Amino acid sequence: MTDDTKQQRMPKRPGKIRDGLARAERALFTRPAPKSARAQMKFLRTRFKGSSKSVAALLGVSRRTVDRYLSGASKQPHKRLQEALTEHTEAQWQPQVKAHARQRAATSAGLVISTRAYFGLGPEGTSDAGRVRDISVAVSPAHAAVILAKRQEGATDADLHEPVAEAIADAYFRQGGGAHAGLQVEFADVEWLNISF
């Protein structure tokens, strides 16, 4: 397969893998994360030891904007600010719960990845020809450790694509090794992807 073909087969919309990991972490919460802009601002300010200036820098807004939400003068953030508030709140929410789940996944439990995507294994005209498949598979702790470590380092979806593809290929297509051990699997055009701990 040429590099051009690989580029065409890469996921079209970024974010599906990172979104799947974020949803998996949200499912772990023992208490719901703050939902309103004011509650999210208060929570983030607490995490930054009372510094509105640090929260403003994190969100890419002015300190005055943060103070307006904290006082209740502003209530409805624009889309970009709402997305940033939700992302940073959930990233900081219940860190011990998430850390324990990550540790368990990386050492003993692994992850379950469910997806609908294009998988190509062999030449056209054979039963292994590339096609869209629905797959749900438990991946090993070793693969989970690589995926979670890259995510913690701030990896993009493009960075996570290869380790997720390898995890699925090993667990689903190469299982049992033998003649399947060196099987090359193409993973692309991800329609949806869910991950659970």
C-alpha positions as YAML, in Angstrom:
chain: A
units: angstrom
residues:
- id: 1
  name: MET
  ca: [0.00, 0.00, 0.00]
- id: 2
  name: THR
  ca: [1.36, 3.43, -0.93]
- id: 3
  name: ASP
  ca: [1.72, 6.35, 1.49]
- id: 4
  name: ASP
  ca: [-0.99, 8.18, -0.49]
- id: 5
  name: THR
  ca: [-3.41, 5.30, 0.03]
- id: 6
  name: LYS
  ca: [-2.62, 5.24, 3.75]
- id: 7
  name: GLN
  ca: [-3.26, 9.00, 3.98]
- id: 8
  name: GLN
  ca: [-6.64, 8.56, 2.27]
- id: 9
  name: ARG
  ca: [-7.57, 5.81, 4.69]
- id: 10
  name: MET
  ca: [-6.65, 7.70, 7.87]
- id: 11
  name: PRO
  ca: [-9.65, 8.73, 10.02]
- id: 12
  name: LYS
  ca: [-11.49, 11.56, 8.30]
- id: 13
  name: ARG
  ca: [-12.69, 13.39, 11.41]
- id: 14
  name: PRO
  ca: [-10.22, 13.84, 14.25]
- id: 15
  name: GLY
  ca: [-11.29, 13.22, 17.81]
- id: 16
  name: LYS
  ca: [-13.08, 9.87, 17.76]
- id: 17
  name: ILE
  ca: [-10.42, 7.99, 19.71]
- id: 18
  name: ARG
  ca: [-9.86, 10.78, 22.24]
- id: 19
  name: ASP
  ca: [-13.64, 11.22, 22.54]
- id: 20
  name: GLY
  ca: [-14.02, 7.49, 23.18]
- id: 21
  name: LEU
  ca: [-11.43, 7.64, 25.97]
- id: 22
  name: ALA
  ca: [-13.10, 10.73, 27.47]
- id: 23
  name: ARG
  ca: [-16.51, 8.99, 27.47]
- id: 24
  name: ALA
  ca: [-14.94, 5.95, 29.13]
- id: 25
  name: GLU
  ca: [-13.54, 8.14, 31.91]
- id: 26
  name: ARG
  ca: [-16.86, 9.97, 32.38]
- id: 27
  name: ALA
  ca: [-18.53, 6.60, 32.93]
- id: 28
  name: LEU
  ca: [-16.18, 6.05, 35.89]
- id: 29
  name: PHE
  ca: [-17.29, 9.14, 37.82]
- id: 30
  name: THR
  ca: [-18.87, 8.26, 41.15]
- id: 31
  name: ARG
  ca: [-20.33, 11.78, 41.33]
- id: 32
  name: PRO
  ca: [-21.44, 13.85, 38.32]
- id: 33
  name: ALA
  ca: [-19.04, 16.59, 37.22]
- id: 34
  name: PRO
  ca: [-20.27, 20.20, 37.52]
- id: 35
  name: LYS
  ca: [-22.48, 21.18, 34.58]
- id: 36
  name: SER
  ca: [-23.16, 24.93, 34.79]
- id: 37
  name: ALA
  ca: [-20.53, 27.42, 33.66]
- id: 38
  name: ARG
  ca: [-20.45, 28.99, 37.14]
- id: 39
  name: ALA
  ca: [-19.98, 25.64, 38.89]
- id: 40
  name: GLN
  ca: [-17.27, 24.64, 36.41]
- id: 41
  name: MET
  ca: [-15.45, 27.97, 36.93]
- id: 42
  name: LYS
  ca: [-15.65, 27.54, 40.72]
- id: 43
  name: PHE
  ca: [-14.32, 24.00, 40.49]
- id: 44
  name: LEU
  ca: [-11.41, 24.99, 38.23]
- id: 45
  name: ARG
  ca: [-10.55, 27.94, 40.48]
- id: 46
  name: THR
  ca: [-10.43, 25.55, 43.45]
- id: 47
  name: ARG
  ca: [-8.10, 23.22, 41.52]
- id: 48
  name: PHE
  ca: [-5.83, 26.22, 40.80]
- id: 49
  name: LYS
  ca: [-5.72, 27.24, 44.48]
- id: 50
  name: GLY
  ca: [-8.12, 30.16, 44.09]
- id: 51
  name: SER
  ca: [-6.39, 31.78, 41.12]
- id: 52
  name: SER
  ca: [-8.81, 33.29, 38.60]
- id: 53
  name: LYS
  ca: [-5.78, 34.35, 36.58]
- id: 54
  name: SER
  ca: [-4.66, 30.71, 36.16]
- id: 55
  name: VAL
  ca: [-8.18, 29.63, 35.15]
- id: 56
  name: ALA
  ca: [-8.34, 32.47, 32.60]
- id: 57
  name: ALA
  ca: [-5.00, 31.40, 31.11]
- id: 58
  name: LEU
  ca: [-6.14, 27.77, 30.94]
- id: 59
  name: LEU
  ca: [-9.37, 28.70, 29.14]
- id: 60
  name: GLY
  ca: [-7.88, 31.38, 26.91]
- id: 61
  name: VAL
  ca: [-10.10, 34.18, 28.23]
- id: 62
  name: SER
  ca: [-9.58, 37.28, 30.34]
- id: 63
  name: ARG
  ca: [-9.60, 37.20, 34.14]
- id: 64
  name: ARG
  ca: [-12.56, 39.55, 34.00]
- id: 65
  name: THR
  ca: [-14.52, 36.95, 31.99]
- id: 66
  name: VAL
  ca: [-13.80, 34.33, 34.64]
- id: 67
  name: ASP
  ca: [-14.91, 36.74, 37.39]
- id: 68
  name: ARG
  ca: [-18.20, 37.47, 35.54]
- id: 69
  name: TYR
  ca: [-19.04, 33.76, 35.48]
- id: 70
  name: LEU
  ca: [-18.01, 33.29, 39.11]
- id: 71
  name: SER
  ca: [-20.27, 36.16, 40.22]
- id: 72
  name: GLY
  ca: [-23.19, 34.91, 38.12]
- id: 73
  name: ALA
  ca: [-23.24, 38.03, 35.91]
- id: 74
  name: SER
  ca: [-22.57, 35.81, 32.86]
- id: 75
  name: LYS
  ca: [-24.27, 32.44, 32.50]
- id: 76
  name: GLN
  ca: [-24.20, 31.26, 28.87]
- id: 77
  name: PRO
  ca: [-20.67, 30.83, 27.49]
- id: 78
  name: HIS
  ca: [-20.07, 30.80, 23.75]
- id: 79
  name: LYS
  ca: [-19.44, 27.38, 22.19]
- id: 80
  name: ARG
  ca: [-15.61, 27.45, 22.34]
- id: 81
  name: LEU
  ca: [-15.59, 28.51, 26.00]
- id: 82
  name: GLN
  ca: [-18.24, 25.92, 26.92]
- id: 83
  name: GLU
  ca: [-16.21, 23.17, 25.25]
- id: 84
  name: ALA
  ca: [-13.04, 24.29, 27.06]
- id: 85
  name: LEU
  ca: [-14.86, 24.47, 30.41]
- id: 86
  name: THR
  ca: [-16.30, 20.98, 30.00]
- id: 87
  name: GLU
  ca: [-13.02, 19.48, 28.78]
- id: 88
  name: HIS
  ca: [-10.89, 20.95, 31.58]
- id: 89
  name: THR
  ca: [-13.46, 20.27, 34.29]
- id: 90
  name: GLU
  ca: [-13.78, 16.63, 33.30]
- id: 91
  name: ALA
  ca: [-10.00, 16.30, 32.97]
- id: 92
  name: GLN
  ca: [-9.58, 17.51, 36.57]
- id: 93
  name: TRP
  ca: [-12.65, 15.77, 38.04]
- id: 94
  name: GLN
  ca: [-12.04, 12.79, 40.36]
- id: 95
  name: PRO
  ca: [-8.40, 12.23, 39.41]
- id: 96
  name: GLN
  ca: [-7.98, 9.33, 41.86]
- id: 97
  name: VAL
  ca: [-10.91, 7.43, 40.35]
- id: 98
  name: LYS
  ca: [-9.51, 7.85, 36.82]
- id: 99
  name: ALA
  ca: [-5.94, 7.07, 37.89]
- id: 100
  name: HIS
  ca: [-7.04, 3.83, 39.58]
- id: 101
  name: ALA
  ca: [-9.01, 2.74, 36.48]
- id: 102
  name: ARG
  ca: [-6.06, 3.55, 34.18]
- id: 103
  name: GLN
  ca: [-3.67, 1.60, 36.41]
- id: 104
  name: ARG
  ca: [-5.99, -1.39, 36.49]
- id: 105
  name: ALA
  ca: [-6.48, -1.31, 32.69]
- id: 106
  name: ALA
  ca: [-2.72, -1.08, 32.08]
- id: 107
  name: THR
  ca: [-1.76, -3.86, 34.49]
- id: 108
  name: SER
  ca: [-4.56, -6.41, 34.60]
- id: 109
  name: ALA
  ca: [-7.91, -5.62, 33.00]
- id: 110
  name: GLY
  ca: [-7.15, -4.08, 29.61]
- id: 111
  name: LEU
  ca: [-9.76, -2.11, 27.67]
- id: 112
  name: VAL
  ca: [-12.79, -3.00, 25.56]
- id: 113
  name: ILE
  ca: [-12.84, -1.24, 22.19]
- id: 114
  name: SER
  ca: [-15.98, -1.25, 20.06]
- id: 115
  name: THR
  ca: [-15.93, 0.36, 16.64]
- id: 116
  name: ARG
  ca: [-17.41, 0.52, 13.17]
- id: 117
  name: ALA
  ca: [-14.60, 1.11, 10.71]
- id: 118
  name: TYR
  ca: [-12.91, -0.09, 7.54]
- id: 119
  name: PHE
  ca: [-10.69, -3.12, 8.09]
- id: 120
  name: GLY
  ca: [-8.58, -4.47, 5.24]
- id: 121
  name: LEU
  ca: [-6.70, -7.75, 5.54]
- id: 122
  name: GLY
  ca: [-6.21, -9.25, 2.12]
- id: 123
  name: PRO
  ca: [-6.66, -8.87, -1.61]
- id: 124
  name: GLU
  ca: [-9.95, -7.91, -3.25]
- id: 125
  name: GLY
  ca: [-12.14, -10.86, -4.14]
- id: 126
  name: THR
  ca: [-11.22, -12.87, -1.04]
- id: 127
  name: SER
  ca: [-13.08, -13.22, 2.24]
- id: 128
  name: ASP
  ca: [-10.34, -11.07, 3.79]
- id: 129
  name: ALA
  ca: [-10.92, -8.15, 1.41]
- id: 130
  name: GLY
  ca: [-11.28, -4.78, 3.05]
- id: 131
  name: ARG
  ca: [-14.75, -3.79, 4.20]
- id: 132
  name: VAL
  ca: [-16.56, -1.91, 6.94]
- id: 133
  name: ARG
  ca: [-16.97, -4.08, 10.02]
- id: 134
  name: ASP
  ca: [-18.49, -3.74, 13.47]
- id: 135
  name: ILE
  ca: [-15.99, -5.05, 15.98]
- id: 136
  name: SER
  ca: [-16.03, -5.24, 19.77]
- id: 137
  name: VAL
  ca: [-12.95, -6.70, 21.38]
- id: 138
  name: ALA
  ca: [-11.12, -6.83, 24.71]
- id: 139
  name: VAL
  ca: [-7.55, -5.64, 24.23]
- id: 140
  name: SER
  ca: [-4.64, -6.66, 26.42]
- id: 141
  name: PRO
  ca: [-3.28, -4.65, 29.36]
- id: 142
  name: ALA
  ca: [-0.05, -4.15, 27.38]
- id: 143
  name: HIS
  ca: [-1.93, -2.44, 24.54]
- id: 144
  name: ALA
  ca: [-4.08, -0.52, 27.03]
- id: 145
  name: ALA
  ca: [-0.92, 0.76, 28.74]
- id: 146
  name: VAL
  ca: [0.46, 2.13, 25.46]
- id: 147
  name: ILE
  ca: [-2.83, 3.81, 24.48]
- id: 148
  name: LEU
  ca: [-3.37, 5.36, 27.92]
- id: 149
  name: ALA
  ca: [0.25, 6.53, 28.24]
- id: 150
  name: LYS
  ca: [0.10, 8.27, 24.86]
- id: 151
  name: ARG
  ca: [-3.20, 9.89, 25.81]
- id: 152
  name: GLN
  ca: [-1.70, 11.15, 29.10]
- id: 153
  name: GLU
  ca: [1.15, 12.68, 27.08]
- id: 154
  name: GLY
  ca: [-1.40, 14.72, 25.12]
- id: 155
  name: ALA
  ca: [-1.45, 12.59, 21.96]
- id: 156
  name: THR
  ca: [-3.75, 13.60, 19.12]
- id: 157
  name: ASP
  ca: [-6.13, 11.18, 17.43]
- id: 158
  name: ALA
  ca: [-3.55, 10.73, 14.67]
- id: 159
  name: ASP
  ca: [-0.99, 9.74, 17.33]
- id: 160
  name: LEU
  ca: [-3.44, 7.29, 18.92]
- id: 161
  name: HIS
  ca: [-4.56, 5.73, 15.63]
- id: 162
  name: GLU
  ca: [-1.66, 3.28, 15.27]
- id: 163
  name: PRO
  ca: [-1.69, 1.89, 18.85]
- id: 164
  name: VAL
  ca: [-5.48, 1.44, 18.70]
- id: 165
  name: ALA
  ca: [-5.19, -0.26, 15.29]
- id: 166
  name: GLU
  ca: [-2.47, -2.59, 16.64]
- id: 167
  name: ALA
  ca: [-4.55, -3.41, 19.73]
- id: 168
  name: ILE
  ca: [-7.58, -4.33, 17.62]
- id: 169
  name: ALA
  ca: [-5.48, -6.26, 15.09]
- id: 170
  name: ASP
  ca: [-3.76, -8.33, 17.79]
- id: 171
  name: ALA
  ca: [-6.92, -9.07, 19.76]
- id: 172
  name: TYR
  ca: [-9.31, -9.72, 16.88]
- id: 173
  name: PHE
  ca: [-7.43, -10.65, 13.72]
- id: 174
  name: ARG
  ca: [-4.13, -12.10, 14.96]
- id: 175
  name: GLN
  ca: [-5.53, -14.03, 17.89]
- id: 176
  name: GLY
  ca: [-3.87, -17.35, 18.37]
- id: 177
  name: GLY
  ca: [-0.75, -16.32, 16.49]
- id: 178
  name: GLY
  ca: [0.50, -19.04, 14.18]
- id: 179
  name: ALA
  ca: [-0.12, -18.16, 10.53]
- id: 180
  name: HIS
  ca: [-1.94, -14.99, 11.64]
- id: 181
  name: ALA
  ca: [0.97, -13.59, 13.68]
- id: 182
  name: GLY
  ca: [2.33, -11.36, 10.89]
- id: 183
  name: LEU
  ca: [-1.06, -10.36, 9.44]
- id: 184
  name: GLN
  ca: [-1.14, -6.72, 8.33]
- id: 185
  name: VAL
  ca: [-4.45, -5.05, 9.14]
- id: 186
  name: GLU
  ca: [-5.61, -1.74, 7.72]
- id: 187
  name: PHE
  ca: [-7.83, 0.29, 10.09]
- id: 188
  name: ALA
  ca: [-9.44, 3.42, 8.66]
- id: 189
  name: ASP
  ca: [-12.61, 5.48, 8.06]
- id: 190
  name: VAL
  ca: [-13.75, 5.19, 11.67]
- id: 191
  name: GLU
  ca: [-17.50, 5.85, 11.84]
- id: 192
  name: TRP
  ca: [-17.69, 5.54, 15.62]
- id: 193
  name: LEU
  ca: [-15.53, 4.21, 18.42]
- id: 194
  name: ASN
  ca: [-16.30, 3.46, 22.05]
- id: 195
  name: ILE
  ca: [-13.87, 2.46, 24.78]
- id: 196
  name: SER
  ca: [-14.64, 1.10, 28.22]
- id: 197
  name: PHE
  ca: [-12.52, 0.22, 31.22]
...
